[in-house]
Amino acid sequence: MSITLTGSVKERRHASTMNIDRLSTLDMLKVIHEEDARISAAITPCLTTIARVVDNAAAALNHGGRLVIVGAGPSGCTARQAADDYAPGKTPVIAVTAEEGEGSYERGVADLQAIKFAEHDMMLAVTVSGKTPWVWGAMRHAWSLGAPVAVITGDAQSEAAQLASMVIAPELGADVVAGYINTKAGIAQKMILSTIATGLAVRTGRVYSNLRVDLEASNTKWVERQIAIVMEAGGCTRAQAKAALESCNHHCKTAVLMVLTGLDAWKAHELLAQNNGFIRVALQEAP
């Protein structure tokens, strides 16, 4: 239950927290924590749609397309983080954000045209209000090409939602304190995007068992993480993991398959390529 302060969703007042400024610090934090816990519950009814987003995105990537995550302002920052979380290095999951001109519909269209967005790509828009002109322009361009379009929004009836075939709009209720910038909406966006990024990584072969096996040896820290992953996945010693990685130019998935099958680097890499990079499937085909 909430009391409407103005017509703006982000300015609704929470009926149960009117006296939060009178509480002890511990009791205040308990209230905040209880409200945060409700966010996960609010996302649960959206899981079927989130699964459709992951499956559609995986299909786009498997056919040579991209998942393009778009957003403006704080939502744009969340979009960039989600793209980075999917995988290191250059990947087919990218973020396009409104660096400026978020009030321009035409700029949203132009920014999508600049990356040559096409019908084989997929768009995932992130917008609390669903009314940001830049986001709407980007979505309209994707929709006009017949590309799959999904949106994470706080308003299932917004302009943006009308342009999407997959709408993720959890019922979050009012924030504990009115006036901050969509606190619950921001947390929900991050949770949903993290779920999508992880699910997509699994569906595109970047995960074996419950281990991330797409790590790149970009610096000493990541080299050590590669070694740890190969040791854990292959049940081998550090020396064996390190030797496998060095023999396959630090391609983590190849090294994992090498220690699991005993194949040399060339044969393991070839077997992976034949099975679209999925270690689990490659193991079934191993001699």
Short mmCIF file of N, CA, C and O in Angstrom, two decimals, residues 195-277:
data_model
loop_
_atom_site.label_atom_id
_atom_site.label_comp_id
_atom_site.label_asym_id
_atom_site.label_seq_id
_atom_site.Cartn_x
_atom_site.Cartn_y
_atom_site.Cartn_z
N THR A 195 20.94 -11.95 -13.81
CA THR A 195 20.34 -13.25 -14.11
C THR A 195 20.42 -13.55 -15.60
O THR A 195 20.77 -14.66 -16.02
N ILE A 196 20.09 -12.55 -16.42
CA ILE A 196 20.14 -12.74 -17.88
C ILE A 196 21.56 -12.99 -18.35
O ILE A 196 21.82 -13.89 -19.15
N ALA A 197 22.52 -12.18 -17.85
CA ALA A 197 23.92 -12.34 -18.27
C ALA A 197 24.46 -13.72 -17.90
O ALA A 197 25.13 -14.38 -18.71
N THR A 198 24.16 -14.18 -16.69
CA THR A 198 24.63 -15.49 -16.25
C THR A 198 23.96 -16.60 -17.05
O THR A 198 24.61 -17.55 -17.52
N GLY A 199 22.64 -16.50 -17.21
CA GLY A 199 21.91 -17.51 -17.98
C GLY A 199 22.39 -17.58 -19.42
O GLY A 199 22.53 -18.67 -19.99
N LEU A 200 22.67 -16.43 -20.01
CA LEU A 200 23.14 -16.40 -21.39
C LEU A 200 24.54 -16.98 -21.51
O LEU A 200 24.86 -17.68 -22.48
N ALA A 201 25.39 -16.74 -20.51
CA ALA A 201 26.73 -17.32 -20.50
C ALA A 201 26.64 -18.85 -20.49
O ALA A 201 27.40 -19.53 -21.18
N VAL A 202 25.72 -19.39 -19.69
CA VAL A 202 25.53 -20.84 -19.64
C VAL A 202 25.05 -21.35 -21.00
O VAL A 202 25.57 -22.34 -21.54
N ARG A 203 24.06 -20.68 -21.57
CA ARG A 203 23.45 -21.13 -22.82
C ARG A 203 24.36 -20.97 -24.04
O ARG A 203 24.09 -21.54 -25.09
N THR A 204 25.44 -20.21 -23.92
CA THR A 204 26.34 -20.01 -25.06
C THR A 204 27.70 -20.67 -24.84
O THR A 204 28.67 -20.35 -25.52
N GLY A 205 27.77 -21.59 -23.89
CA GLY A 205 28.96 -22.41 -23.72
C GLY A 205 30.11 -21.77 -22.98
O GLY A 205 31.23 -22.27 -23.00
N ARG A 206 29.85 -20.70 -22.27
CA ARG A 206 30.90 -20.03 -21.52
C ARG A 206 31.02 -20.57 -20.10
O ARG A 206 31.84 -20.09 -19.32
N VAL A 207 30.19 -21.56 -19.78
CA VAL A 207 30.20 -22.17 -18.45
C VAL A 207 30.24 -23.69 -18.61
O VAL A 207 29.52 -24.26 -19.44
N TYR A 208 31.11 -24.35 -17.83
CA TYR A 208 31.13 -25.81 -17.76
C TYR A 208 30.85 -26.20 -16.31
O TYR A 208 31.50 -25.68 -15.40
N SER A 209 29.88 -27.09 -16.12
CA SER A 209 29.39 -27.37 -14.77
C SER A 209 28.92 -26.04 -14.19
O SER A 209 28.06 -25.39 -14.76
N ASN A 210 29.52 -25.62 -13.09
CA ASN A 210 29.19 -24.28 -12.57
C ASN A 210 30.43 -23.40 -12.52
O ASN A 210 30.57 -22.52 -11.67
N LEU A 211 31.33 -23.64 -13.49
CA LEU A 211 32.59 -22.89 -13.56
C LEU A 211 32.63 -22.04 -14.82
O LEU A 211 32.29 -22.51 -15.91
N ARG A 212 33.07 -20.82 -14.68
CA ARG A 212 33.24 -19.93 -15.83
C ARG A 212 34.54 -20.31 -16.54
O ARG A 212 35.62 -20.20 -15.97
N VAL A 213 34.43 -20.75 -17.79
CA VAL A 213 35.60 -21.26 -18.50
C VAL A 213 35.97 -20.42 -19.72
O VAL A 213 36.70 -20.87 -20.59
N ASP A 214 35.49 -19.19 -19.78
CA ASP A 214 35.81 -18.32 -20.92
C ASP A 214 36.83 -17.24 -20.54
O ASP A 214 36.97 -16.24 -21.23
N LEU A 215 37.53 -17.43 -19.43
CA LEU A 215 38.45 -16.42 -18.92
C LEU A 215 39.60 -16.18 -19.89
O LEU A 215 40.16 -17.12 -20.45
N GLU A 216 39.97 -14.91 -20.06
CA GLU A 216 41.10 -14.55 -20.91
C GLU A 216 42.29 -14.16 -20.04
O GLU A 216 42.13 -13.53 -18.99
N ALA A 217 43.48 -14.51 -20.49
CA ALA A 217 44.70 -14.23 -19.72
C ALA A 217 45.21 -12.83 -20.01
O ALA A 217 46.31 -12.63 -20.54
N SER A 218 44.41 -11.83 -19.66
CA SER A 218 44.75 -10.44 -19.98
C SER A 218 45.76 -9.83 -19.02
O SER A 218 46.42 -8.85 -19.34
N ASN A 219 45.90 -10.42 -17.84
CA ASN A 219 46.90 -9.97 -16.88
C ASN A 219 47.20 -11.10 -15.89
O ASN A 219 46.61 -12.18 -15.98
N THR A 220 48.13 -10.85 -14.99
CA THR A 220 48.57 -11.90 -14.06
C THR A 220 47.41 -12.44 -13.22
O THR A 220 47.31 -13.65 -12.96
N LYS A 221 46.52 -11.56 -12.78
CA LYS A 221 45.38 -11.99 -11.96
C LYS A 221 44.51 -12.99 -12.71
O LYS A 221 44.11 -14.02 -12.17
N TRP A 222 44.24 -12.70 -13.99
CA TRP A 222 43.39 -13.59 -14.77
C TRP A 222 44.11 -14.88 -15.15
O TRP A 222 43.48 -15.93 -15.30
N VAL A 223 45.43 -14.84 -15.31
CA VAL A 223 46.20 -16.06 -15.53
C VAL A 223 46.04 -17.00 -14.34
O VAL A 223 45.82 -18.20 -14.50
N GLU A 224 46.13 -16.43 -13.14
CA GLU A 224 45.97 -17.25 -11.93
C GLU A 224 44.56 -17.81 -11.82
O GLU A 224 44.36 -18.94 -11.38
N ARG A 225 43.57 -17.02 -12.23
CA ARG A 225 42.19 -17.52 -12.20
C ARG A 225 42.00 -18.65 -13.21
O ARG A 225 41.28 -19.62 -12.94
N GLN A 226 42.63 -18.52 -14.37
CA GLN A 226 42.57 -19.61 -15.35
C GLN A 226 43.12 -20.90 -14.76
O GLN A 226 42.52 -21.96 -14.89
N ILE A 227 44.28 -20.80 -14.13
CA ILE A 227 44.91 -21.98 -13.53
C ILE A 227 43.98 -22.61 -12.50
O ILE A 227 43.79 -23.83 -12.47
N ALA A 228 43.38 -21.78 -11.65
CA ALA A 228 42.47 -22.29 -10.62
C ALA A 228 41.25 -22.98 -11.24
O ALA A 228 40.81 -24.04 -10.75
N ILE A 229 40.71 -22.40 -12.32
CA ILE A 229 39.55 -22.99 -12.99
C ILE A 229 39.90 -24.35 -13.60
O ILE A 229 39.16 -25.32 -13.47
N VAL A 230 41.04 -24.41 -14.29
CA VAL A 230 41.45 -25.67 -14.93
C VAL A 230 41.71 -26.75 -13.87
O VAL A 230 41.32 -27.91 -14.03
N MET A 231 42.34 -26.37 -12.76
CA MET A 231 42.57 -27.31 -11.67
C MET A 231 41.25 -27.86 -11.13
O MET A 231 41.11 -29.07 -10.91
N GLU A 232 40.29 -26.97 -10.90
CA GLU A 232 39.01 -27.37 -10.33
C GLU A 232 38.21 -28.22 -11.31
O GLU A 232 37.65 -29.26 -10.95
N ALA A 233 38.15 -27.79 -12.57
CA ALA A 233 37.36 -28.51 -13.57
C ALA A 233 37.96 -29.86 -13.92
O ALA A 233 37.24 -30.85 -14.12
N GLY A 234 39.31 -29.92 -13.98
CA GLY A 234 39.96 -31.15 -14.40
C GLY A 234 40.44 -32.03 -13.28
O GLY A 234 40.91 -33.15 -13.52
N GLY A 235 40.36 -31.54 -12.05
CA GLY A 235 40.84 -32.31 -10.91
C GLY A 235 42.32 -32.62 -11.03
O GLY A 235 42.78 -33.73 -10.70
N CYS A 236 43.08 -31.63 -11.49
CA CYS A 236 44.51 -31.84 -11.74
C CYS A 236 45.35 -30.95 -10.83
O CYS A 236 44.83 -30.10 -10.11
N THR A 237 46.66 -31.13 -10.92
CA THR A 237 47.57 -30.32 -10.13
C THR A 237 47.78 -28.97 -10.79
O THR A 237 47.45 -28.77 -11.96
N ARG A 238 48.38 -28.07 -10.03
CA ARG A 238 48.69 -26.75 -10.58
C ARG A 238 49.66 -26.87 -11.76
O ARG A 238 49.49 -26.20 -12.77
N ALA A 239 50.64 -27.74 -11.62
CA ALA A 239 51.62 -27.91 -12.69
C ALA A 239 50.96 -28.42 -13.97
O ALA A 239 51.28 -27.95 -15.07
N GLN A 240 50.03 -29.36 -13.84
CA GLN A 240 49.32 -29.88 -15.01
C GLN A 240 48.45 -28.81 -15.65
O GLN A 240 48.39 -28.68 -16.88
N ALA A 241 47.75 -28.03 -14.82
CA ALA A 241 46.89 -26.96 -15.34
C ALA A 241 47.72 -25.91 -16.07
O ALA A 241 47.37 -25.47 -17.17
N LYS A 242 48.81 -25.51 -15.47
CA LYS A 242 49.68 -24.50 -16.06
C LYS A 242 50.28 -24.99 -17.38
O LYS A 242 50.32 -24.24 -18.37
N ALA A 243 50.70 -26.24 -17.41
CA ALA A 243 51.28 -26.80 -18.64
C ALA A 243 50.24 -26.85 -19.75
O ALA A 243 50.54 -26.53 -20.92
N ALA A 244 49.02 -27.26 -19.41
CA ALA A 244 47.95 -27.33 -20.42
C ALA A 244 47.65 -25.94 -20.98
O ALA A 244 47.52 -25.76 -22.20
N LEU A 245 47.54 -24.96 -20.11
CA LEU A 245 47.26 -23.59 -20.55
C LEU A 245 48.38 -23.04 -21.45
O LEU A 245 48.12 -22.40 -22.47
N GLU A 246 49.60 -23.30 -21.07
CA GLU A 246 50.73 -22.79 -21.86
C GLU A 246 50.79 -23.45 -23.23
O GLU A 246 51.15 -22.81 -24.23
N SER A 247 50.38 -24.70 -23.32
CA SER A 247 50.45 -25.41 -24.60
C SER A 247 49.33 -25.02 -25.57
O SER A 247 49.42 -25.29 -26.76
N CYS A 248 48.26 -24.39 -25.05
CA CYS A 248 47.15 -23.99 -25.92
C CYS A 248 46.97 -22.47 -25.96
O CYS A 248 45.88 -21.96 -26.20
N ASN A 249 48.08 -21.76 -25.68
CA ASN A 249 48.07 -20.30 -25.72
C ASN A 249 47.05 -19.71 -24.76
O ASN A 249 46.38 -18.73 -25.07
N HIS A 250 46.93 -20.34 -23.60
CA HIS A 250 46.05 -19.86 -22.52
C HIS A 250 44.59 -19.74 -22.94
O HIS A 250 43.88 -18.84 -22.51
N HIS A 251 44.13 -20.69 -23.77
CA HIS A 251 42.70 -20.76 -24.07
C HIS A 251 42.07 -21.68 -23.03
O HIS A 251 42.25 -22.91 -23.06
N CYS A 252 41.35 -21.08 -22.10
CA CYS A 252 40.92 -21.79 -20.90
C CYS A 252 40.07 -23.02 -21.21
O CYS A 252 40.29 -24.10 -20.65
N LYS A 253 39.10 -22.90 -22.10
CA LYS A 253 38.24 -24.04 -22.41
C LYS A 253 39.02 -25.19 -23.01
O LYS A 253 38.76 -26.37 -22.71
N THR A 254 39.97 -24.87 -23.88
CA THR A 254 40.79 -25.92 -24.48
C THR A 254 41.60 -26.64 -23.42
O THR A 254 41.70 -27.87 -23.41
N ALA A 255 42.17 -25.88 -22.48
CA ALA A 255 42.96 -26.48 -21.41
C ALA A 255 42.11 -27.40 -20.54
O ALA A 255 42.55 -28.48 -20.13
N VAL A 256 40.89 -26.99 -20.24
CA VAL A 256 39.99 -27.83 -19.45
C VAL A 256 39.73 -29.14 -20.18
O VAL A 256 39.80 -30.23 -19.59
N LEU A 257 39.41 -29.06 -21.46
CA LEU A 257 39.13 -30.26 -22.24
C LEU A 257 40.37 -31.15 -22.33
O LEU A 257 40.27 -32.38 -22.29
N MET A 258 41.54 -30.55 -22.42
CA MET A 258 42.79 -31.32 -22.47
C MET A 258 42.98 -32.17 -21.22
O MET A 258 43.27 -33.37 -21.31
N VAL A 259 42.81 -31.57 -20.05
CA VAL A 259 43.06 -32.33 -18.82
C VAL A 259 41.95 -33.34 -18.55
O VAL A 259 42.17 -34.35 -17.88
N LEU A 260 40.76 -33.10 -19.09
CA LEU A 260 39.66 -34.04 -18.88
C LEU A 260 39.75 -35.25 -19.81
O LEU A 260 39.25 -36.33 -19.49
N THR A 261 40.37 -35.06 -20.99
CA THR A 261 40.38 -36.12 -22.00
C THR A 261 41.77 -36.67 -22.31
O THR A 261 41.88 -37.76 -22.89
N GLY A 262 42.82 -35.92 -21.99
CA GLY A 262 44.16 -36.33 -22.36
C GLY A 262 44.54 -35.97 -23.77
O GLY A 262 45.63 -36.33 -24.25
N LEU A 263 43.67 -35.25 -24.48
CA LEU A 263 43.97 -34.84 -25.85
C LEU A 263 45.03 -33.75 -25.85
O LEU A 263 45.18 -33.00 -24.87
N ASP A 264 45.76 -33.63 -26.96
CA ASP A 264 46.72 -32.52 -27.07
C ASP A 264 45.97 -31.25 -27.41
O ASP A 264 44.76 -31.26 -27.69
N ALA A 265 46.68 -30.14 -27.41
CA ALA A 265 46.05 -28.83 -27.59
C ALA A 265 45.32 -28.72 -28.92
O ALA A 265 44.19 -28.23 -28.98
N TRP A 266 45.96 -29.19 -30.00
CA TRP A 266 45.36 -29.05 -31.33
C TRP A 266 44.07 -29.84 -31.43
O TRP A 266 43.05 -29.33 -31.90
N LYS A 267 44.08 -31.10 -30.96
CA LYS A 267 42.90 -31.95 -31.07
C LYS A 267 41.78 -31.45 -30.16
O LYS A 267 40.61 -31.50 -30.52
N ALA A 268 42.15 -30.98 -28.97
CA ALA A 268 41.13 -30.47 -28.05
C ALA A 268 40.47 -29.21 -28.62
O ALA A 268 39.24 -29.05 -28.56
N HIS A 269 41.28 -28.32 -29.19
CA HIS A 269 40.73 -27.10 -29.78
C HIS A 269 39.83 -27.42 -30.96
O HIS A 269 38.75 -26.82 -31.13
N GLU A 270 40.22 -28.38 -31.78
CA GLU A 270 39.42 -28.78 -32.93
C GLU A 270 38.09 -29.38 -32.48
O GLU A 270 37.02 -29.09 -33.05
N LEU A 271 38.14 -30.22 -31.45
CA LEU A 271 36.92 -30.85 -30.93
C LEU A 271 35.96 -29.80 -30.37
O LEU A 271 34.74 -29.89 -30.57
N LEU A 272 36.50 -28.81 -29.69
CA LEU A 272 35.67 -27.72 -29.19
C LEU A 272 35.01 -26.97 -30.34
O LEU A 272 33.81 -26.65 -30.29
N ALA A 273 35.78 -26.66 -31.37
CA ALA A 273 35.25 -25.92 -32.51
C ALA A 273 34.12 -26.69 -33.18
O ALA A 273 33.12 -26.10 -33.63
N GLN A 274 34.26 -28.01 -33.24
CA GLN A 274 33.22 -28.84 -33.87
C GLN A 274 31.93 -28.86 -33.05
O GLN A 274 30.87 -29.19 -33.57
N ASN A 275 32.04 -28.51 -31.78
CA ASN A 275 30.88 -28.54 -30.88
C ASN A 275 30.52 -27.16 -30.34
O ASN A 275 30.01 -27.02 -29.23
N ASN A 276 30.80 -26.13 -31.15
CA ASN A 276 30.41 -24.74 -30.85
C ASN A 276 30.92 -24.24 -29.51
O ASN A 276 30.30 -23.37 -28.89
N GLY A 277 32.05 -24.80 -29.05
CA GLY A 277 32.66 -24.31 -27.83
C GLY A 277 32.07 -24.85 -26.54
O GLY A 277 32.44 -24.40 -25.45
#
